[in-house]
Amino acid sequence: MAIADRPDIEHSATELLEVERLTTALSADWLEQYGVLPLRLDGDNLVVGTWLEQVEPLALDDLRLLFGAHVTVERFSDHDLRTAIRRIYAPEAATAEGVIAGMTGEARAIDVDEIPLDDLLHLANEAPVVRLVNLLLIEALDARASDVHLEGYQDGLRVRYRIDGVLQNAPSPPPHLTAAIISRLKIMAELDIAERRLPQDGRIRLRMLNRQVDVRVSTVPTLRGESVVLRLLDKERGRISLPELGMAEDSLELFSEVVSRPHGIVLVTGPTGSGKTTTLYAAVEMIRTGREKILTVEDPVEYELAGVPQVPVNEKVGMTFAGALRALLRQDPDIILVGEIRDGETAQIATQASLTGHLVLSTLHTNDAPTALTRLLDLDVAAYLVASTVDAVLAQRLVRVICKNCKIETTPDAATKRRIDVEGLDLTHVWKGQGCEECRGTGFRGRTGIYELLVMDNDLRLEVQRRRGSEELRAMAIAKGMRTLRDDGLRAARNGVTTVDEVLRVARA
């Protein structure tokens, strides 16, 4: 039995596309349990893939005896190898599509009001429904989906996954199981399955694919039943460090310097789902040394930060952002992370906290960096306070990354040339993804950030005190060297990270 000379090197997922089933004596469950997949038999040598640092010796012995060959181990990613195991060794019914294809029943959708409550409860707990719901969640997690959308229509339930910020269709269950599937999700989230007229929110804690996953469940009544959205929060997915966020080197250096200051306010702005919280968490991880007191107040707490007390907002019992922030100031903090500045009271307390020697990190919902300054003024924070406390504003968006597996060089099309000055911006040669199995035919896999960093100086502080508009502040910041979101996106396109179309989709002109 031999181990590969360099088991620490992770092989590409493309190597798994040609792998075929070598034996009927192994099951997908056994292979997943021991984290191995037979790849190929080269004479008397069996090459086995694994994602583990050390494979169970008994499992390797079993493979050696089964194939009558020496065993060599190669490393692959967890996700890629699990996908290959299920594709090659799992029966057809081990996928959501397979389960759906094997289900028979009434072709028409049944109105949930026609089903007695006891029958609905029984249906929701039947093995096929339980299995189908579990498989939908597993496949969503496998596809790196952030959300699962289940939408009720007249002809049944439509299922879609949000992958890299874009919705993609998923296998839809038979119409007659719509009520049972939604009821199953409600039972898992401890919601009232009898209440179908009001929105409900709940939470499911699951362990799937050996990972702890939190699922936030939101239901709303619609014309044809209910719409359910599941937000998947993978607790064991590694958090991203500040250098991995995709910032340009000069922006990263400047932002790192600003968040390392002992006091002041640093704001991150952008729409929902643009990665603001991830950026703040990365900043906290960078500046923490263990010698300072860091506290957070969030709604909700999405990921746990080891060694950092995190306070969840609970407005039902009166725990608001402002109330929690006021209480945290009595906890002797050095750094406070405020999930979002939503109202004037929270803004006032945050600015007062920075004046009294605290570093405050927070988010705002604005389209660009300069508008965050005028938004604080709109929240009735005094102009001199905004000018003296805010040190920097980082606006950000997420763009999809070109799939490395099917990336090719190309030239901008006529539509792109009409929208931007291709030659003037040095974009005559760009890249795109052709679409492959690894990226589900989209040409993109993963996302990265594009950024607009506004760092305050004396001139800008003076203009804020004069209550200048956001466009005037923007023009001044650009004159001082601020790179706009669009310009930073085009930098990423120039470097082959993303496409020009993707940048123009998410960044304003």
Short mmCIF file of C-alpha atoms in Angstrom, two decimals:
data_model
loop_
_atom_site.label_atom_id
_atom_site.label_comp_id
_atom_site.label_asym_id
_atom_site.label_seq_id
_atom_site.Cartn_x
_atom_site.Cartn_y
_atom_site.Cartn_z
CA MET A 1 0.00 0.00 0.00
CA ALA A 2 1.58 3.26 -1.12
CA ILE A 3 0.63 6.88 -0.50
CA ALA A 4 1.19 9.54 -3.19
CA ASP A 5 4.48 11.39 -2.85
CA ARG A 6 2.67 14.75 -2.68
CA PRO A 7 -0.71 14.02 -1.01
CA ASP A 8 -0.88 17.69 0.05
CA ILE A 9 -1.37 18.82 -3.57
CA GLU A 10 -5.05 19.14 -4.45
CA HIS A 11 -5.95 17.85 -7.90
CA SER A 12 -8.39 19.50 -10.31
CA ALA A 13 -12.07 18.57 -10.55
CA THR A 14 -11.64 18.08 -14.32
CA GLU A 15 -9.72 14.87 -13.59
CA LEU A 16 -12.92 13.39 -12.13
CA LEU A 17 -15.05 13.91 -15.24
CA GLU A 18 -13.68 10.80 -17.00
CA VAL A 19 -13.82 8.51 -13.95
CA GLU A 20 -16.07 5.46 -14.36
CA ARG A 21 -17.45 2.87 -11.95
CA LEU A 22 -14.77 0.20 -11.37
CA THR A 23 -16.82 -2.25 -9.28
CA THR A 24 -20.35 -3.02 -8.13
CA ALA A 25 -19.07 -4.16 -4.72
CA LEU A 26 -18.81 -0.61 -3.34
CA SER A 27 -21.70 1.67 -2.36
CA ALA A 28 -21.83 5.46 -2.37
CA ASP A 29 -22.54 5.42 1.40
CA TRP A 30 -19.38 3.39 2.13
CA LEU A 31 -17.22 5.59 -0.11
CA GLU A 32 -18.55 8.80 1.52
CA GLN A 33 -18.13 7.34 5.01
CA TYR A 34 -14.41 6.71 4.43
CA GLY A 35 -13.87 9.66 2.07
CA VAL A 36 -12.43 7.67 -0.86
CA LEU A 37 -13.18 7.14 -4.57
CA PRO A 38 -11.39 4.57 -6.82
CA LEU A 39 -10.23 6.58 -9.83
CA ARG A 40 -8.35 4.18 -12.10
CA LEU A 41 -6.49 0.87 -12.12
CA ASP A 42 -3.02 1.14 -13.64
CA GLY A 43 -1.80 -2.45 -13.84
CA ASP A 44 -1.30 -3.54 -10.24
CA ASN A 45 -1.72 0.00 -8.86
CA LEU A 46 -5.12 1.43 -7.80
CA VAL A 47 -5.29 5.24 -7.70
CA VAL A 48 -7.77 6.47 -5.07
CA GLY A 49 -9.02 10.04 -4.53
CA THR A 50 -9.73 11.46 -1.07
CA TRP A 51 -10.36 14.82 0.62
CA LEU A 52 -9.01 13.60 3.97
CA GLU A 53 -5.53 14.32 5.29
CA GLN A 54 -5.27 10.71 6.41
CA VAL A 55 -7.44 7.86 5.13
CA GLU A 56 -8.59 5.12 7.49
CA PRO A 57 -6.02 2.27 7.02
CA LEU A 58 -8.77 -0.38 7.18
CA ALA A 59 -10.57 1.24 4.23
CA LEU A 60 -7.34 1.20 2.19
CA ASP A 61 -6.83 -2.48 3.12
CA ASP A 62 -10.36 -3.27 1.93
CA LEU A 63 -9.67 -1.59 -1.42
CA ARG A 64 -6.29 -3.35 -1.77
CA LEU A 65 -7.91 -6.75 -1.20
CA LEU A 66 -10.93 -5.99 -3.41
CA PHE A 67 -8.85 -4.93 -6.42
CA GLY A 68 -5.75 -7.03 -5.69
CA ALA A 69 -3.54 -3.99 -6.19
CA HIS A 70 -1.35 -1.51 -4.37
CA VAL A 71 -3.14 1.72 -3.41
CA THR A 72 -1.95 5.25 -4.22
CA VAL A 73 -3.85 8.23 -2.79
CA GLU A 74 -4.41 11.62 -4.43
CA ARG A 75 -6.07 14.67 -2.85
CA PHE A 76 -9.20 16.40 -4.20
CA SER A 77 -11.60 18.94 -2.73
CA ASP A 78 -14.42 17.68 -0.51
CA HIS A 79 -17.15 19.09 -2.78
CA ASP A 80 -15.70 17.75 -6.05
CA LEU A 81 -15.13 14.23 -4.75
CA ARG A 82 -18.51 13.89 -3.04
CA THR A 83 -20.21 15.01 -6.27
CA ALA A 84 -18.27 12.42 -8.25
CA ILE A 85 -19.09 9.64 -5.75
CA ARG A 86 -22.82 10.30 -6.02
CA ARG A 87 -22.65 10.64 -9.82
CA ILE A 88 -20.78 7.34 -10.31
CA TYR A 89 -21.84 5.05 -7.46
CA ALA A 90 -25.20 6.35 -6.19
CA PRO A 91 -28.38 4.96 -7.78
CA GLU A 92 -30.50 7.37 -9.86
CA ALA A 93 -32.94 7.85 -6.96
CA ALA A 94 -30.13 9.34 -4.82
CA THR A 95 -30.66 12.70 -6.50
CA ALA A 96 -33.65 15.00 -6.09
CA GLU A 97 -34.32 14.60 -9.83
CA GLY A 98 -34.25 10.83 -9.47
CA VAL A 99 -36.63 10.85 -6.52
CA ILE A 100 -39.03 13.15 -8.38
CA ALA A 101 -38.89 10.97 -11.52
CA GLY A 102 -39.74 7.91 -9.45
CA MET A 103 -42.76 9.47 -7.75
CA THR A 104 -46.21 8.73 -9.08
CA GLY A 105 -49.48 10.32 -8.08
CA GLU A 106 -52.08 12.76 -9.16
CA ALA A 107 -51.01 15.05 -11.97
CA ARG A 108 -52.96 18.04 -10.73
CA ALA A 109 -52.00 20.29 -7.85
CA ILE A 110 -54.20 19.89 -4.80
CA ASP A 111 -55.42 22.97 -2.95
CA VAL A 112 -53.93 22.82 0.52
CA ASP A 113 -57.30 23.85 1.98
CA GLU A 114 -58.78 20.59 0.64
CA ILE A 115 -56.49 18.49 2.87
CA PRO A 116 -57.43 17.97 6.56
CA LEU A 117 -54.72 19.11 8.97
CA ASP A 118 -54.08 15.58 10.33
CA ASP A 119 -53.62 14.24 6.79
CA LEU A 120 -51.26 17.11 5.96
CA LEU A 121 -49.13 16.30 8.99
CA HIS A 122 -49.04 12.64 7.98
CA LEU A 123 -48.11 13.50 4.37
CA ALA A 124 -45.31 15.83 5.49
CA ASN A 125 -43.73 13.04 7.56
CA GLU A 126 -43.90 10.36 4.87
CA ALA A 127 -40.51 8.94 3.88
CA PRO A 128 -40.51 10.08 0.20
CA VAL A 129 -41.35 13.67 1.16
CA VAL A 130 -38.73 13.75 3.93
CA ARG A 131 -36.14 12.31 1.56
CA LEU A 132 -36.97 14.73 -1.24
CA VAL A 133 -36.72 17.78 1.03
CA ASN A 134 -33.39 16.55 2.42
CA LEU A 135 -32.03 15.95 -1.09
CA LEU A 136 -33.12 19.40 -2.28
CA LEU A 137 -31.21 20.95 0.63
CA ILE A 138 -28.13 18.76 0.08
CA GLU A 139 -28.01 19.55 -3.65
CA ALA A 140 -28.44 23.27 -2.93
CA LEU A 141 -25.52 23.12 -0.51
CA ASP A 142 -23.48 21.14 -3.03
CA ALA A 143 -24.18 23.74 -5.72
CA ARG A 144 -22.95 26.50 -3.33
CA ALA A 145 -26.42 28.06 -3.30
CA SER A 146 -27.03 30.88 -0.83
CA ASP A 147 -30.84 30.59 -1.05
CA VAL A 148 -33.50 28.10 -2.11
CA HIS A 149 -36.75 29.54 -3.51
CA LEU A 150 -39.93 27.42 -3.49
CA GLU A 151 -42.75 29.29 -5.23
CA GLY A 152 -46.34 28.03 -5.39
CA TYR A 153 -48.12 28.35 -8.74
CA GLN A 154 -51.30 26.91 -10.20
CA ASP A 155 -49.41 24.05 -11.88
CA GLY A 156 -47.30 23.19 -8.83
CA LEU A 157 -44.15 24.19 -6.98
CA ARG A 158 -41.24 25.87 -8.75
CA VAL A 159 -37.81 25.38 -7.14
CA ARG A 160 -34.83 27.64 -7.84
CA TYR A 161 -31.36 27.99 -6.31
CA ARG A 162 -29.54 31.32 -6.00
CA ILE A 163 -25.97 30.52 -7.04
CA ASP A 164 -23.38 33.30 -7.23
CA GLY A 165 -26.18 35.84 -6.88
CA VAL A 166 -28.25 34.55 -9.82
CA LEU A 167 -31.32 32.29 -9.68
CA GLN A 168 -31.07 28.94 -11.49
CA ASN A 169 -33.82 26.36 -11.97
CA ALA A 170 -33.75 23.16 -9.90
CA PRO A 171 -35.85 19.95 -10.15
CA SER A 172 -39.49 20.75 -9.35
CA PRO A 173 -41.52 18.22 -7.32
CA PRO A 174 -44.83 16.75 -8.53
CA PRO A 175 -47.77 19.16 -8.12
CA HIS A 176 -49.65 16.88 -5.71
CA LEU A 177 -46.78 17.07 -3.19
CA THR A 178 -46.68 20.88 -2.97
CA ALA A 179 -48.62 21.07 0.31
CA ALA A 180 -46.66 18.19 1.87
CA ILE A 181 -43.25 19.71 1.01
CA ILE A 182 -44.12 23.16 2.36
CA SER A 183 -45.60 21.58 5.49
CA ARG A 184 -42.44 19.48 5.92
CA LEU A 185 -40.29 22.62 5.85
CA LYS A 186 -42.63 24.32 8.34
CA ILE A 187 -42.38 21.34 10.71
CA MET A 188 -38.57 21.41 10.50
CA ALA A 189 -38.59 25.16 11.24
CA GLU A 190 -41.12 24.71 14.09
CA LEU A 191 -43.71 26.90 12.34
CA ASP A 192 -47.50 26.57 12.44
CA ILE A 193 -48.55 24.38 9.49
CA ALA A 194 -52.18 25.43 9.97
CA GLU A 195 -51.37 29.14 9.48
CA ARG A 196 -51.36 29.90 5.78
CA ARG A 197 -52.68 33.47 5.78
CA LEU A 198 -49.78 35.25 7.52
CA PRO A 199 -46.01 35.38 6.91
CA GLN A 200 -43.89 33.24 9.23
CA ASP A 201 -40.17 33.10 10.00
CA GLY A 202 -38.24 30.24 11.52
CA ARG A 203 -34.89 28.49 11.67
CA ILE A 204 -33.65 24.97 10.97
CA ARG A 205 -30.35 23.60 12.29
CA LEU A 206 -29.03 20.71 10.21
CA ARG A 207 -25.94 18.59 9.86
CA MET A 208 -25.50 17.79 6.16
CA LEU A 209 -22.45 16.39 4.36
CA ASN A 210 -20.64 16.44 7.73
CA ARG A 211 -21.17 20.23 7.96
CA GLN A 212 -23.24 22.29 10.37
CA VAL A 213 -25.75 24.35 8.39
CA ASP A 214 -28.25 26.92 9.65
CA VAL A 215 -31.29 27.46 7.43
CA ARG A 216 -33.39 30.62 7.86
CA VAL A 217 -36.94 29.99 6.68
CA SER A 218 -39.33 32.69 5.48
CA THR A 219 -42.87 31.99 4.26
CA VAL A 220 -45.39 34.40 2.73
CA PRO A 221 -48.94 33.71 1.48
CA THR A 222 -49.43 34.15 -2.28
CA LEU A 223 -52.32 33.87 -4.71
CA ARG A 224 -51.55 30.17 -5.28
CA GLY A 225 -50.48 28.85 -1.88
CA GLU A 226 -47.29 29.94 -0.16
CA SER A 227 -43.83 31.04 -1.22
CA VAL A 228 -40.93 29.78 0.89
CA VAL A 229 -37.36 31.07 0.82
CA LEU A 230 -34.56 29.23 2.62
CA ARG A 231 -31.32 31.10 3.37
CA LEU A 232 -28.46 28.60 3.76
CA LEU A 233 -25.75 29.60 6.23
CA ASP A 234 -22.89 27.10 6.11
CA LYS A 235 -21.34 27.42 9.56
CA GLU A 236 -18.22 25.45 8.63
CA ARG A 237 -17.40 27.21 5.37
CA GLY A 238 -14.16 29.06 6.02
CA ARG A 239 -14.56 32.79 6.47
CA ILE A 240 -12.69 34.92 3.97
CA SER A 241 -9.70 36.97 5.10
CA LEU A 242 -9.27 40.60 4.05
CA PRO A 243 -6.61 39.89 1.36
CA GLU A 244 -8.94 37.27 -0.21
CA LEU A 245 -11.81 39.73 -0.81
CA GLY A 246 -10.48 40.82 -4.21
CA MET A 247 -9.44 44.39 -3.36
CA ALA A 248 -6.77 46.11 -5.43
CA GLU A 249 -3.46 46.28 -3.55
CA ASP A 250 -3.59 50.03 -2.97
CA SER A 251 -7.21 49.86 -1.70
CA LEU A 252 -6.39 46.92 0.59
CA GLU A 253 -3.41 48.75 2.09
CA LEU A 254 -5.45 51.91 2.68
CA PHE A 255 -8.47 50.10 4.10
CA SER A 256 -6.26 48.02 6.44
CA GLU A 257 -4.68 51.22 7.74
CA VAL A 258 -8.06 52.88 8.35
CA VAL A 259 -9.61 49.95 10.29
CA SER A 260 -6.45 49.73 12.42
CA ARG A 261 -6.99 53.22 13.86
CA PRO A 262 -7.95 53.35 17.57
CA HIS A 263 -11.21 55.28 17.06
CA GLY A 264 -13.55 56.65 14.41
CA ILE A 265 -16.27 55.22 12.17
CA VAL A 266 -15.66 53.00 9.15
CA LEU A 267 -18.75 52.30 7.02
CA VAL A 268 -19.33 49.58 4.42
CA THR A 269 -22.19 50.29 2.01
CA GLY A 270 -24.05 48.43 -0.70
CA PRO A 271 -27.34 46.62 -1.37
CA THR A 272 -28.49 43.50 0.46
CA GLY A 273 -26.32 40.51 -0.42
CA SER A 274 -23.29 42.51 -1.54
CA GLY A 275 -20.97 41.00 1.09
CA LYS A 276 -20.89 43.88 3.59
CA THR A 277 -20.97 41.66 6.68
CA THR A 278 -18.26 39.39 5.24
CA THR A 279 -16.01 42.45 4.79
CA LEU A 280 -16.62 43.62 8.36
CA TYR A 281 -15.92 40.15 9.76
CA ALA A 282 -12.69 40.02 7.74
CA ALA A 283 -11.69 43.45 9.11
CA VAL A 284 -12.35 42.29 12.70
CA GLU A 285 -10.27 39.13 12.14
CA MET A 286 -7.41 41.25 10.80
CA ILE A 287 -7.27 43.81 13.61
CA ARG A 288 -7.93 41.55 16.58
CA THR A 289 -4.94 40.68 18.74
CA GLY A 290 -6.66 39.35 21.87
CA ARG A 291 -5.72 42.46 23.83
CA GLU A 292 -8.85 44.43 22.96
CA LYS A 293 -12.55 44.06 23.75
CA ILE A 294 -14.60 43.54 20.58
CA LEU A 295 -18.41 43.45 20.69
CA THR A 296 -21.00 43.12 17.93
CA VAL A 297 -24.73 43.78 17.62
CA GLU A 298 -26.35 42.14 14.57
CA ASP A 299 -29.73 41.26 13.09
CA PRO A 300 -29.33 38.32 12.92
CA VAL A 301 -25.93 36.97 13.95
CA GLU A 302 -24.97 35.08 10.77
CA TYR A 303 -21.63 33.54 11.78
CA GLU A 304 -20.01 33.14 15.15
CA LEU A 305 -16.70 34.90 15.79
CA ALA A 306 -14.64 32.97 18.32
CA GLY A 307 -13.82 35.08 21.37
CA VAL A 308 -16.20 37.90 20.39
CA PRO A 309 -19.47 38.41 22.33
CA GLN A 310 -22.22 38.86 19.69
CA VAL A 311 -25.59 40.35 20.59
CA PRO A 312 -28.61 39.51 18.40
CA VAL A 313 -31.26 42.17 17.83
CA ASN A 314 -34.71 41.09 18.99
CA GLU A 315 -37.23 43.86 18.37
CA LYS A 316 -40.13 41.70 19.64
CA VAL A 317 -38.82 42.09 23.18
CA GLY A 318 -37.52 45.64 22.71
CA MET A 319 -33.87 44.80 21.93
CA THR A 320 -33.25 47.26 19.08
CA PHE A 321 -29.96 48.27 17.46
CA ALA A 322 -29.98 51.53 19.40
CA GLY A 323 -30.83 49.86 22.72
CA ALA A 324 -28.23 47.13 22.28
CA LEU A 325 -25.57 49.63 21.21
CA ARG A 326 -26.27 51.81 24.25
CA ALA A 327 -25.86 48.75 26.51
CA LEU A 328 -22.63 47.67 24.77
CA LEU A 329 -21.03 51.04 25.51
CA ARG A 330 -21.24 50.11 29.21
CA GLN A 331 -19.31 46.89 28.53
CA ASP A 332 -15.94 48.66 28.21
CA PRO A 333 -15.42 47.92 24.48
CA ASP A 334 -12.54 48.96 22.25
CA ILE A 335 -14.18 47.99 18.96
CA ILE A 336 -17.91 47.77 18.21
CA LEU A 337 -19.37 46.17 15.10
CA VAL A 338 -22.91 47.42 14.42
CA GLY A 339 -24.72 45.24 11.86
CA GLU A 340 -26.54 48.19 10.29
CA ILE A 341 -27.25 51.87 10.99
CA ARG A 342 -31.01 51.96 10.30
CA ASP A 343 -32.23 55.04 12.12
CA GLY A 344 -31.21 58.38 13.56
CA GLU A 345 -30.92 57.09 17.13
CA THR A 346 -28.44 54.35 16.16
CA ALA A 347 -26.47 56.85 14.04
CA GLN A 348 -26.30 59.33 16.94
CA ILE A 349 -25.07 56.69 19.41
CA ALA A 350 -22.49 55.37 16.91
CA THR A 351 -21.02 58.82 16.33
CA GLN A 352 -20.93 59.56 20.08
CA ALA A 353 -19.19 56.20 20.64
CA SER A 354 -16.46 57.08 18.15
CA LEU A 355 -15.98 60.49 19.80
CA THR A 356 -15.39 58.80 23.14
CA GLY A 357 -12.52 56.68 21.83
CA HIS A 358 -14.12 53.63 20.24
CA LEU A 359 -13.67 52.20 16.75
CA VAL A 360 -17.12 51.64 15.22
CA LEU A 361 -17.56 49.40 12.17
CA SER A 362 -20.98 49.41 10.54
CA THR A 363 -23.00 49.20 7.31
CA LEU A 364 -25.43 51.45 5.45
CA HIS A 365 -27.67 50.82 2.47
CA THR A 366 -26.45 53.37 -0.10
CA ASN A 367 -25.46 53.04 -3.75
CA ASP A 368 -21.98 54.52 -3.46
CA ALA A 369 -19.47 55.75 -0.89
CA PRO A 370 -20.12 59.56 -0.92
CA THR A 371 -23.89 59.05 -0.48
CA ALA A 372 -23.22 57.40 2.90
CA LEU A 373 -22.05 60.78 4.24
CA THR A 374 -25.21 62.59 3.13
CA ARG A 375 -27.34 59.70 4.44
CA LEU A 376 -25.96 60.30 7.95
CA LEU A 377 -26.87 63.96 7.57
CA ASP A 378 -30.38 62.91 6.51
CA LEU A 379 -30.58 60.86 9.74
CA ASP A 380 -30.15 64.16 11.65
CA VAL A 381 -26.57 63.57 12.72
CA ALA A 382 -24.91 66.98 13.06
CA ALA A 383 -22.65 67.86 10.13
CA TYR A 384 -19.66 68.53 12.41
CA LEU A 385 -20.11 65.06 13.97
CA VAL A 386 -20.17 63.31 10.58
CA ALA A 387 -17.12 65.30 9.48
CA SER A 388 -15.12 64.57 12.61
CA THR A 389 -16.01 60.91 13.20
CA VAL A 390 -16.25 59.15 9.81
CA ASP A 391 -12.79 58.04 8.66
CA ALA A 392 -13.69 56.01 5.57
CA VAL A 393 -16.56 54.60 3.53
CA LEU A 394 -16.19 51.44 1.45
CA ALA A 395 -18.88 50.80 -1.19
CA GLN A 396 -18.91 47.32 -2.67
CA ARG A 397 -20.64 44.91 -5.06
CA LEU A 398 -20.12 41.24 -5.87
CA VAL A 399 -19.34 40.13 -9.42
CA ARG A 400 -19.20 36.57 -10.69
CA VAL A 401 -15.75 35.09 -11.37
CA ILE A 402 -15.03 33.47 -14.74
CA CYS A 403 -14.90 29.67 -14.42
CA LYS A 404 -11.23 28.61 -14.54
CA ASN A 405 -12.16 25.30 -16.15
CA CYS A 406 -13.69 26.77 -19.34
CA LYS A 407 -12.06 30.23 -19.48
CA ILE A 408 -11.07 31.48 -22.95
CA GLU A 409 -9.67 34.75 -24.30
CA THR A 410 -11.98 36.77 -26.55
CA THR A 411 -12.68 40.31 -27.78
CA PRO A 412 -15.52 42.61 -26.69
CA ASP A 413 -18.68 42.35 -28.79
CA ALA A 414 -20.38 45.26 -30.57
CA ALA A 415 -22.85 45.88 -27.71
CA THR A 416 -20.00 46.26 -25.21
CA LYS A 417 -18.13 48.60 -27.54
CA ARG A 418 -21.21 50.83 -27.72
CA ARG A 419 -21.39 51.07 -23.92
CA ILE A 420 -17.74 51.77 -23.09
CA ASP A 421 -14.56 53.03 -24.73
CA VAL A 422 -12.90 49.63 -25.18
CA GLU A 423 -9.60 50.91 -26.56
CA GLY A 424 -9.31 53.85 -24.20
CA LEU A 425 -9.84 51.55 -21.21
CA ASP A 426 -7.38 48.91 -22.51
CA LEU A 427 -10.09 46.26 -22.87
CA THR A 428 -9.42 45.06 -26.40
CA HIS A 429 -8.62 41.57 -25.07
CA VAL A 430 -10.90 40.12 -22.40
CA TRP A 431 -11.96 36.69 -21.11
CA LYS A 432 -15.16 34.70 -20.72
CA GLY A 433 -16.32 31.24 -19.67
CA GLN A 434 -17.71 28.91 -22.35
CA GLY A 435 -19.83 26.94 -19.86
CA CYS A 436 -19.05 23.47 -18.52
CA GLU A 437 -20.27 20.91 -16.00
CA GLU A 438 -18.20 22.47 -13.23
CA CYS A 439 -19.94 25.87 -13.56
CA ARG A 440 -23.37 24.39 -14.44
CA GLY A 441 -23.08 25.85 -17.95
CA THR A 442 -23.00 29.48 -16.74
CA GLY A 443 -19.35 30.29 -17.47
CA PHE A 444 -18.96 31.58 -13.89
CA ARG A 445 -17.94 29.91 -10.64
CA GLY A 446 -17.71 31.88 -7.40
CA ARG A 447 -17.81 35.62 -6.75
CA THR A 448 -15.40 38.36 -5.81
CA GLY A 449 -15.79 41.97 -4.71
CA ILE A 450 -15.34 45.28 -6.52
CA TYR A 451 -14.81 48.31 -4.32
CA GLU A 452 -15.02 52.10 -4.06
CA LEU A 453 -12.98 53.37 -1.11
CA LEU A 454 -13.48 56.95 0.10
CA VAL A 455 -10.99 57.97 2.80
CA MET A 456 -11.72 61.27 4.49
CA ASP A 457 -9.18 64.09 4.51
CA ASN A 458 -9.36 67.69 5.73
CA ASP A 459 -10.82 69.02 2.47
CA LEU A 460 -13.62 66.45 2.40
CA ARG A 461 -14.38 66.99 6.11
CA LEU A 462 -14.72 70.71 5.47
CA GLU A 463 -17.14 70.10 2.57
CA VAL A 464 -19.25 67.73 4.70
CA GLN A 465 -19.51 70.44 7.36
CA ARG A 466 -20.79 72.74 4.62
CA ARG A 467 -23.41 70.03 3.84
CA ARG A 468 -22.32 69.54 0.22
CA GLY A 469 -24.37 67.09 -1.88
CA SER A 470 -23.19 63.58 -2.64
CA GLU A 471 -22.36 64.36 -6.29
CA GLU A 472 -20.10 67.25 -5.27
CA LEU A 473 -18.38 65.05 -2.69
CA ARG A 474 -18.07 62.30 -5.31
CA ALA A 475 -16.43 64.61 -7.85
CA MET A 476 -13.97 65.84 -5.22
CA ALA A 477 -13.11 62.26 -4.12
CA ILE A 478 -12.52 61.14 -7.73
CA ALA A 479 -10.28 64.18 -8.28
CA LYS A 480 -8.29 63.04 -5.23
CA GLY A 481 -7.82 59.56 -6.74
CA MET A 482 -10.84 57.54 -5.58
CA ARG A 483 -11.45 54.55 -7.90
CA THR A 484 -15.17 54.15 -8.59
CA LEU A 485 -17.01 50.83 -8.44
CA ARG A 486 -17.19 50.72 -12.23
CA ASP A 487 -13.49 51.50 -12.66
CA ASP A 488 -12.53 48.86 -10.09
CA GLY A 489 -14.75 46.34 -11.87
CA LEU A 490 -13.10 47.11 -15.20
CA ARG A 491 -9.73 46.59 -13.47
CA ALA A 492 -10.92 43.09 -12.55
CA ALA A 493 -12.12 42.48 -16.12
CA ARG A 494 -8.77 43.67 -17.46
CA ASN A 495 -7.06 41.13 -15.19
CA GLY A 496 -9.27 38.29 -16.45
CA VAL A 497 -11.14 37.84 -13.16
CA THR A 498 -14.62 38.67 -14.48
CA THR A 499 -16.31 39.88 -17.67
CA VAL A 500 -17.08 43.42 -18.79
CA ASP A 501 -20.79 42.56 -19.07
CA GLU A 502 -20.80 41.35 -15.47
CA VAL A 503 -19.23 44.61 -14.27
CA LEU A 504 -21.72 46.72 -16.22
CA ARG A 505 -24.55 44.61 -14.77
CA VAL A 506 -23.75 45.45 -11.16
CA ALA A 507 -21.95 48.83 -11.24
CA ARG A 508 -23.49 52.17 -12.14
CA ALA A 509 -22.08 54.18 -15.03
#
